[in-house]
mmCIF file of C-alpha atoms in Angstrom:
data_model
loop_
_atom_site.group_PDB
_atom_site.id
_atom_site.type_symbol
_atom_site.label_atom_id
_atom_site.label_comp_id
_atom_site.label_asym_id
_atom_site.label_seq_id
_atom_site.Cartn_x
_atom_site.Cartn_y
_atom_site.Cartn_z
ATOM 1 C CA UNK A 1 -1.918 -56.054 -6.395
ATOM 2 C CA UNK A 2 1.644 -54.842 -5.515
ATOM 3 C CA UNK A 3 1.927 -51.859 -3.355
ATOM 4 C CA UNK A 4 3.461 -48.888 -5.078
ATOM 5 C CA UNK A 5 6.537 -47.368 -3.519
ATOM 6 C CA UNK A 6 5.654 -44.276 -1.541
ATOM 7 C CA UNK A 7 7.562 -41.165 -2.280
ATOM 8 C CA UNK A 8 8.385 -38.749 0.525
ATOM 9 C CA UNK A 9 7.647 -35.129 -0.480
ATOM 10 C CA UNK A 10 9.710 -32.465 1.042
ATOM 11 C CA UNK A 11 9.035 -28.740 1.468
ATOM 12 C CA UNK A 12 12.359 -27.837 0.019
ATOM 13 C CA UNK A 13 11.350 -29.543 -3.165
ATOM 14 C CA UNK A 14 8.510 -27.096 -3.756
ATOM 15 C CA UNK A 15 8.945 -25.332 -7.147
ATOM 16 C CA UNK A 16 10.869 -22.048 -6.671
ATOM 17 C CA UNK A 17 8.591 -19.986 -8.939
ATOM 18 C CA UNK A 18 5.581 -21.229 -6.914
ATOM 19 C CA UNK A 19 7.166 -20.379 -3.664
ATOM 20 C CA UNK A 20 8.158 -16.976 -4.774
ATOM 21 C CA UNK A 21 4.489 -16.419 -5.877
ATOM 22 C CA UNK A 22 3.347 -17.402 -2.434
ATOM 23 C CA UNK A 23 5.817 -15.162 -0.770
ATOM 24 C CA UNK A 24 4.766 -12.128 -2.791
ATOM 25 C CA UNK A 25 1.475 -12.242 -0.715
ATOM 26 C CA UNK A 26 3.376 -11.800 2.538
ATOM 27 C CA UNK A 27 3.906 -8.425 4.208
ATOM 28 C CA UNK A 28 7.445 -7.421 5.480
ATOM 29 C CA UNK A 29 6.794 -8.754 9.000
ATOM 30 C CA UNK A 30 5.829 -12.191 7.676
ATOM 31 C CA UNK A 31 8.645 -12.227 5.099
ATOM 32 C CA UNK A 32 11.380 -11.630 7.793
ATOM 33 C CA UNK A 33 9.843 -13.969 10.375
ATOM 34 C CA UNK A 34 12.284 -16.761 9.762
ATOM 35 C CA UNK A 35 11.102 -18.201 6.412
ATOM 36 C CA UNK A 36 14.528 -17.849 4.892
ATOM 37 C CA UNK A 37 16.018 -20.038 7.667
ATOM 38 C CA UNK A 38 13.958 -23.126 6.684
ATOM 39 C CA UNK A 39 16.390 -24.434 4.123
ATOM 40 C CA UNK A 40 18.831 -23.233 1.405
ATOM 41 C CA UNK A 41 16.180 -23.402 -1.395
ATOM 42 C CA UNK A 42 13.742 -21.265 0.582
ATOM 43 C CA UNK A 43 16.370 -18.733 1.373
ATOM 44 C CA UNK A 44 17.148 -18.464 -2.279
ATOM 45 C CA UNK A 45 13.404 -17.898 -3.023
ATOM 46 C CA UNK A 46 13.373 -15.254 -0.273
ATOM 47 C CA UNK A 47 16.167 -13.456 -2.165
ATOM 48 C CA UNK A 48 14.330 -13.344 -5.439
ATOM 49 C CA UNK A 49 14.433 -9.778 -6.822
ATOM 50 C CA UNK A 50 10.647 -10.005 -7.537
ATOM 51 C CA UNK A 51 10.106 -9.773 -3.734
ATOM 52 C CA UNK A 52 12.285 -6.821 -3.231
ATOM 53 C CA UNK A 53 11.319 -4.187 -5.822
ATOM 54 C CA UNK A 54 9.537 -2.397 -2.956
ATOM 55 C CA UNK A 55 10.441 -2.422 0.761
ATOM 56 C CA UNK A 56 7.047 -1.606 2.253
ATOM 57 C CA UNK A 57 7.366 -0.726 5.927
ATOM 58 C CA UNK A 58 3.983 1.022 6.055
ATOM 59 C CA UNK A 59 2.583 -1.824 8.158
ATOM 60 C CA UNK A 60 4.968 -0.830 10.945
ATOM 61 C CA UNK A 61 4.545 1.891 13.503
ATOM 62 C CA UNK A 62 6.666 2.895 16.375
ATOM 63 C CA UNK A 63 5.455 2.541 19.940
ATOM 64 C CA UNK A 64 6.019 6.113 21.210
ATOM 65 C CA UNK A 65 4.939 8.887 23.564
ATOM 66 C CA UNK A 66 5.125 12.597 22.889
ATOM 67 C CA UNK A 67 7.548 14.593 24.986
ATOM 68 C CA UNK A 68 7.992 18.403 25.416
ATOM 69 C CA UNK A 69 11.671 18.525 24.253
ATOM 70 C CA UNK A 70 13.446 17.597 21.039
ATOM 71 C CA UNK A 71 12.877 15.152 19.238
ATOM 72 C CA UNK A 72 9.430 15.546 20.798
ATOM 73 C CA UNK A 73 8.884 11.711 20.858
ATOM 74 C CA UNK A 74 10.235 8.866 22.989
ATOM 75 C CA UNK A 75 10.225 5.595 21.164
ATOM 76 C CA UNK A 76 10.084 2.345 23.176
ATOM 77 C CA UNK A 77 13.406 0.412 22.948
ATOM 78 C CA UNK A 78 11.641 -2.832 21.934
ATOM 79 C CA UNK A 79 9.958 -0.990 19.123
ATOM 80 C CA UNK A 80 13.430 0.235 17.979
ATOM 81 C CA UNK A 81 14.934 -3.179 18.233
ATOM 82 C CA UNK A 82 12.105 -4.735 16.151
ATOM 83 C CA UNK A 83 12.560 -2.166 13.397
ATOM 84 C CA UNK A 84 16.352 -2.653 13.353
ATOM 85 C CA UNK A 85 15.915 -6.407 13.146
ATOM 86 C CA UNK A 86 13.465 -6.223 10.242
ATOM 87 C CA UNK A 87 15.732 -3.733 8.444
ATOM 88 C CA UNK A 88 18.825 -6.006 8.790
ATOM 89 C CA UNK A 89 16.919 -9.162 7.573
ATOM 90 C CA UNK A 90 15.122 -7.509 4.707
ATOM 91 C CA UNK A 91 18.183 -5.533 3.423
ATOM 92 C CA UNK A 92 20.283 -8.700 3.587
ATOM 93 C CA UNK A 93 17.730 -10.705 1.625
ATOM 94 C CA UNK A 94 17.089 -7.869 -0.947
ATOM 95 C CA UNK A 95 20.748 -7.761 -2.100
ATOM 96 C CA UNK A 96 20.529 -4.187 -3.210
ATOM 97 C CA UNK A 97 17.465 -4.639 -5.434
ATOM 98 C CA UNK A 98 15.116 -2.274 -3.612
ATOM 99 C CA UNK A 99 13.779 0.473 -5.904
ATOM 100 C CA UNK A 100 11.024 1.882 -3.642
ATOM 101 C CA UNK A 101 11.101 2.410 0.034
ATOM 102 C CA UNK A 102 8.023 3.216 2.021
ATOM 103 C CA UNK A 103 7.956 4.229 5.665
ATOM 104 C CA UNK A 104 4.799 4.736 7.756
ATOM 105 C CA UNK A 105 4.431 8.395 8.798
ATOM 106 C CA UNK A 106 4.356 7.269 12.484
ATOM 107 C CA UNK A 107 7.471 5.164 12.196
ATOM 108 C CA UNK A 108 10.079 7.173 13.935
ATOM 109 C CA UNK A 109 13.328 6.174 12.199
ATOM 110 C CA UNK A 110 16.688 7.210 13.648
ATOM 111 C CA UNK A 111 19.708 8.592 11.703
ATOM 112 C CA UNK A 112 21.613 5.285 12.167
ATOM 113 C CA UNK A 113 18.630 3.273 10.770
ATOM 114 C CA UNK A 114 18.174 5.541 7.819
ATOM 115 C CA UNK A 115 21.935 5.536 6.932
ATOM 116 C CA UNK A 116 22.139 1.715 7.398
ATOM 117 C CA UNK A 117 19.176 1.381 4.968
ATOM 118 C CA UNK A 118 20.511 3.813 2.347
ATOM 119 C CA UNK A 119 23.851 2.094 2.199
ATOM 120 C CA UNK A 120 22.124 -1.286 1.441
ATOM 121 C CA UNK A 121 19.667 -0.054 -1.245
ATOM 122 C CA UNK A 122 21.789 2.358 -3.307
ATOM 123 C CA UNK A 123 19.597 2.022 -6.395
ATOM 124 C CA UNK A 124 16.463 3.659 -4.801
ATOM 125 C CA UNK A 125 14.166 5.641 -7.062
ATOM 126 C CA UNK A 126 11.251 6.342 -4.956
ATOM 127 C CA UNK A 127 11.177 7.267 -1.212
ATOM 128 C CA UNK A 128 8.241 7.793 1.159
ATOM 129 C CA UNK A 129 9.635 9.416 4.231
ATOM 130 C CA UNK A 130 8.513 8.913 7.889
ATOM 131 C CA UNK A 131 8.284 11.719 10.406
ATOM 132 C CA UNK A 132 11.330 13.951 10.684
ATOM 133 C CA UNK A 133 11.584 13.901 14.469
ATOM 134 C CA UNK A 134 14.609 11.649 14.901
ATOM 135 C CA UNK A 135 16.226 12.330 11.579
ATOM 136 C CA UNK A 136 18.835 15.103 11.610
ATOM 137 C CA UNK A 137 20.174 17.162 8.753
ATOM 138 C CA UNK A 138 23.437 15.080 8.587
ATOM 139 C CA UNK A 139 21.420 11.847 8.388
ATOM 140 C CA UNK A 140 19.091 12.627 5.503
ATOM 141 C CA UNK A 141 21.813 14.433 3.530
ATOM 142 C CA UNK A 142 24.057 11.429 3.807
ATOM 143 C CA UNK A 143 21.239 9.208 2.572
ATOM 144 C CA UNK A 144 20.421 11.478 -0.317
ATOM 145 C CA UNK A 145 24.064 11.501 -1.426
ATOM 146 C CA UNK A 146 23.844 7.614 -1.641
ATOM 147 C CA UNK A 147 20.519 7.641 -3.482
ATOM 148 C CA UNK A 148 21.693 9.299 -6.735
ATOM 149 C CA UNK A 149 18.978 7.588 -8.792
ATOM 150 C CA UNK A 150 16.199 9.010 -6.709
ATOM 151 C CA UNK A 151 13.228 10.243 -8.864
ATOM 152 C CA UNK A 152 10.384 10.651 -6.403
ATOM 153 C CA UNK A 153 9.922 11.772 -2.788
ATOM 154 C CA UNK A 154 6.974 11.878 -0.566
ATOM 155 C CA UNK A 155 7.791 13.776 2.681
ATOM 156 C CA UNK A 156 6.193 15.514 5.630
ATOM 157 C CA UNK A 157 6.568 19.170 5.581
ATOM 158 C CA UNK A 158 9.887 20.553 6.931
ATOM 159 C CA UNK A 159 10.734 23.742 8.781
ATOM 160 C CA UNK A 160 13.955 24.348 6.762
ATOM 161 C CA UNK A 161 13.487 22.987 3.229
ATOM 162 C CA UNK A 162 16.506 24.570 1.388
ATOM 163 C CA UNK A 163 19.196 22.253 2.682
ATOM 164 C CA UNK A 164 17.204 19.173 1.633
ATOM 165 C CA UNK A 165 16.153 20.378 -1.706
ATOM 166 C CA UNK A 166 19.739 21.549 -2.472
ATOM 167 C CA UNK A 167 21.026 18.071 -1.611
ATOM 168 C CA UNK A 168 18.542 16.545 -3.949
ATOM 169 C CA UNK A 169 19.455 19.081 -6.731
ATOM 170 C CA UNK A 170 23.230 18.306 -6.335
ATOM 171 C CA UNK A 171 22.911 14.520 -6.254
ATOM 172 C CA UNK A 172 19.674 13.321 -7.898
ATOM 173 C CA UNK A 173 19.845 14.372 -11.565
ATOM 174 C CA UNK A 174 16.689 12.443 -12.483
ATOM 175 C CA UNK A 175 14.527 13.845 -9.727
ATOM 176 C CA UNK A 176 11.040 14.858 -11.108
ATOM 177 C CA UNK A 177 8.309 14.052 -8.571
ATOM 178 C CA UNK A 178 7.535 15.567 -5.089
ATOM 179 C CA UNK A 179 4.775 15.165 -2.647
ATOM 180 C CA UNK A 180 4.598 17.323 0.527
ATOM 181 C CA UNK A 181 2.371 16.243 3.319
ATOM 182 C CA UNK A 182 2.018 19.458 5.377
ATOM 183 C CA UNK A 183 2.072 23.248 5.278
ATOM 184 C CA UNK A 184 3.390 24.737 2.021
ATOM 185 C CA UNK A 185 4.422 28.430 2.340
ATOM 186 C CA UNK A 186 6.348 30.900 0.181
ATOM 187 C CA UNK A 187 9.722 29.699 1.593
ATOM 188 C CA UNK A 188 8.942 26.224 0.468
ATOM 189 C CA UNK A 189 7.753 27.358 -2.981
ATOM 190 C CA UNK A 190 10.857 29.586 -3.479
ATOM 191 C CA UNK A 191 13.099 26.749 -2.526
ATOM 192 C CA UNK A 192 11.579 24.318 -5.068
ATOM 193 C CA UNK A 193 11.755 27.014 -7.741
ATOM 194 C CA UNK A 194 15.365 27.836 -7.193
ATOM 195 C CA UNK A 195 16.691 24.239 -6.397
ATOM 196 C CA UNK A 196 14.380 22.042 -8.434
ATOM 197 C CA UNK A 197 13.206 24.012 -11.378
ATOM 198 C CA UNK A 198 12.869 20.939 -13.642
ATOM 199 C CA UNK A 199 10.347 19.115 -11.422
ATOM 200 C CA UNK A 200 7.360 17.732 -13.348
ATOM 201 C CA UNK A 201 4.895 16.472 -10.656
ATOM 202 C CA UNK A 202 4.025 18.226 -7.511
ATOM 203 C CA UNK A 203 1.258 17.145 -4.997
ATOM 204 C CA UNK A 204 0.264 19.277 -1.994
ATOM 205 C CA UNK A 205 -3.064 17.593 -1.181
ATOM 206 C CA UNK A 206 -4.677 17.911 2.252
ATOM 207 C CA UNK A 207 -2.333 20.604 3.335
ATOM 208 C CA UNK A 208 -2.317 24.312 4.294
ATOM 209 C CA UNK A 209 -1.267 26.113 1.087
ATOM 210 C CA UNK A 210 -0.503 29.854 0.994
ATOM 211 C CA UNK A 211 -2.006 31.578 -2.102
ATOM 212 C CA UNK A 212 1.190 33.420 -2.960
ATOM 213 C CA UNK A 213 3.093 30.131 -2.819
ATOM 214 C CA UNK A 214 0.657 28.640 -5.282
ATOM 215 C CA UNK A 215 0.942 31.588 -7.620
ATOM 216 C CA UNK A 216 4.678 31.555 -7.389
ATOM 217 C CA UNK A 217 4.777 27.841 -8.323
ATOM 218 C CA UNK A 218 2.456 28.388 -11.320
ATOM 219 C CA UNK A 219 4.490 31.361 -12.543
ATOM 220 C CA UNK A 220 8.017 30.020 -12.209
ATOM 221 C CA UNK A 221 8.016 26.163 -12.596
ATOM 222 C CA UNK A 222 8.207 26.055 -16.438
ATOM 223 C CA UNK A 223 8.582 22.285 -16.569
ATOM 224 C CA UNK A 224 5.704 21.527 -14.182
ATOM 225 C CA UNK A 225 3.112 19.181 -15.834
ATOM 226 C CA UNK A 226 1.007 17.958 -12.961
ATOM 227 C CA UNK A 227 -0.083 19.862 -9.819
ATOM 228 C CA UNK A 228 -2.467 18.397 -7.155
ATOM 229 C CA UNK A 229 -3.877 20.836 -4.580
ATOM 230 C CA UNK A 230 -7.047 18.647 -3.856
ATOM 231 C CA UNK A 231 -8.546 19.309 -0.347
ATOM 232 C CA UNK A 232 -6.031 22.016 0.494
ATOM 233 C CA UNK A 233 -6.688 24.724 2.961
ATOM 234 C CA UNK A 234 -5.939 27.711 0.677
ATOM 235 C CA UNK A 235 -4.877 30.771 2.704
ATOM 236 C CA UNK A 236 -4.537 34.328 1.651
ATOM 237 C CA UNK A 237 -2.256 36.456 3.696
ATOM 238 C CA UNK A 238 -2.817 40.223 3.056
ATOM 239 C CA UNK A 239 -0.411 42.934 4.377
ATOM 240 C CA UNK A 240 -0.685 43.610 8.042
ATOM 241 C CA UNK A 241 -2.666 44.429 10.065
ATOM 242 C CA UNK A 242 -5.332 42.592 8.011
ATOM 243 C CA UNK A 243 -5.903 38.983 9.196
ATOM 244 C CA UNK A 244 -5.344 36.001 6.889
ATOM 245 C CA UNK A 245 -8.382 34.473 5.383
ATOM 246 C CA UNK A 246 -9.461 31.097 3.990
ATOM 247 C CA UNK A 247 -10.235 31.088 0.270
ATOM 248 C CA UNK A 248 -13.486 29.333 -0.636
ATOM 249 C CA UNK A 249 -12.625 29.001 -4.308
ATOM 250 C CA UNK A 250 -9.878 29.597 -6.814
ATOM 251 C CA UNK A 251 -9.869 33.046 -8.456
ATOM 252 C CA UNK A 252 -9.758 33.320 -12.263
ATOM 253 C CA UNK A 253 -6.129 34.376 -12.384
ATOM 254 C CA UNK A 254 -5.011 31.198 -10.760
ATOM 255 C CA UNK A 255 -7.163 29.100 -13.115
ATOM 256 C CA UNK A 256 -5.761 30.845 -16.062
ATOM 257 C CA UNK A 257 -2.080 30.196 -14.956
ATOM 258 C CA UNK A 258 -2.964 26.604 -14.231
ATOM 259 C CA UNK A 259 -4.462 26.058 -17.601
ATOM 260 C CA UNK A 260 -0.945 25.635 -19.043
ATOM 261 C CA UNK A 261 -0.467 22.435 -16.986
ATOM 262 C CA UNK A 262 -1.258 19.082 -18.428
ATOM 263 C CA UNK A 263 -3.181 18.201 -15.272
ATOM 264 C CA UNK A 264 -4.420 20.488 -12.433
ATOM 265 C CA UNK A 265 -6.279 18.640 -9.734
ATOM 266 C CA UNK A 266 -8.402 20.545 -7.294
ATOM 267 C CA UNK A 267 -11.234 20.048 -4.818
ATOM 268 C CA UNK A 268 -12.549 22.779 -2.528
ATOM 269 C CA UNK A 269 -16.153 21.497 -2.000
ATOM 270 C CA UNK A 270 -17.947 21.960 1.312
ATOM 271 C CA UNK A 271 -19.560 18.582 0.849
ATOM 272 C CA UNK A 272 -16.189 16.763 0.462
ATOM 273 C CA UNK A 273 -15.134 14.779 3.464
ATOM 274 C CA UNK A 274 -11.442 15.192 2.839
ATOM 275 C CA UNK A 275 -11.846 18.985 2.455
ATOM 276 C CA UNK A 276 -13.794 19.022 5.704
ATOM 277 C CA UNK A 277 -11.048 17.038 7.525
ATOM 278 C CA UNK A 278 -8.230 19.287 6.231
ATOM 279 C CA UNK A 279 -10.158 22.298 7.467
ATOM 280 C CA UNK A 280 -10.896 20.761 10.830
ATOM 281 C CA UNK A 281 -7.190 19.902 11.209
ATOM 282 C CA UNK A 282 -6.210 23.401 10.208
ATOM 283 C CA UNK A 283 -4.160 22.253 7.194
ATOM 284 C CA UNK A 284 -2.029 19.799 9.145
ATOM 285 C CA UNK A 285 -3.745 16.441 8.761
ATOM 286 C CA UNK A 286 -3.884 14.201 11.910
ATOM 287 C CA UNK A 287 -3.875 11.032 9.749
ATOM 288 C CA UNK A 288 -3.892 8.743 12.811
ATOM 289 C CA UNK A 289 -7.500 9.795 13.386
ATOM 290 C CA UNK A 290 -8.752 8.465 10.104
ATOM 291 C CA UNK A 291 -9.019 5.201 8.207
ATOM 292 C CA UNK A 292 -5.842 3.085 8.189
ATOM 293 C CA UNK A 293 -3.916 3.643 4.930
ATOM 294 C CA UNK A 294 -5.841 6.817 3.919
ATOM 295 C CA UNK A 295 -2.615 8.812 3.978
ATOM 296 C CA UNK A 296 -1.308 6.623 1.239
ATOM 297 C CA UNK A 297 -3.860 7.821 -1.408
ATOM 298 C CA UNK A 298 -3.261 10.444 -3.999
ATOM 299 C CA UNK A 299 -5.225 11.680 -6.998
ATOM 300 C CA UNK A 300 -1.914 11.472 -8.977
ATOM 301 C CA UNK A 301 -1.613 7.748 -9.826
ATOM 302 C CA UNK A 302 2.086 7.653 -9.810
ATOM 303 C CA UNK A 303 2.101 9.029 -6.164
ATOM 304 C CA UNK A 304 -0.641 6.697 -4.805
ATOM 305 C CA UNK A 305 0.499 3.837 -2.679
#
């Protein structure tokens, strides 16, 4: 018998669709580890828009220590360099196709890193923000002005919400969905009512929620369709000198106001683990204490990660 000619098979000959399918199973650290440098065909596969609808940085956390002065955290230089390197590679490969950007809540992004990211994914529609510590007013406002297509924002609570909500109102005409991870008071409620009156979905789960703020939202957000207050620590603040008190259940007036919504999601059960955790953390969840990825969940499907 004649020996058949052997054919040398090369990695660069792997079908592009198959390679893209394989790459879709990689996280961002793996995807930016040098795969695009193997050969030109692999780089083309790494630039496929299917890989870059979402830039998920939730697998990354900063190596930091808390300090007593602003910004109240010190981030290790190597940690910063790693994030900058991954941002540069991923934003180069994505070619402006990123529609969803997810930061871990313990990823302390700087103004420069946020601005660099915003300039290279201008079509962003959904943003999950990291902690605010190193992000200044000028940095987030500059980013919001670039993200004019933004529709959805998940954010930690902020001490001065008016400037951010006003920036969104002025630049993001299709904005309709907000999730606040942290205390929600009457100032925050009033800000949303005046700046974002057309908002349709609002999630305040696992946060301290002031009763008057909830009532104000229900009375004044005429376009609101979905409200999630699951596992909230609901606080009633009577006139001084009476102390504030924790409400054990929703009163009838709130339920009647909420009946006009398409979906009103609540949970205030003593037996609920998440309700217990919110109460133990006094309405400011220490997510780092709990299961990895728990902070990503939401009873509203469009907000769950």
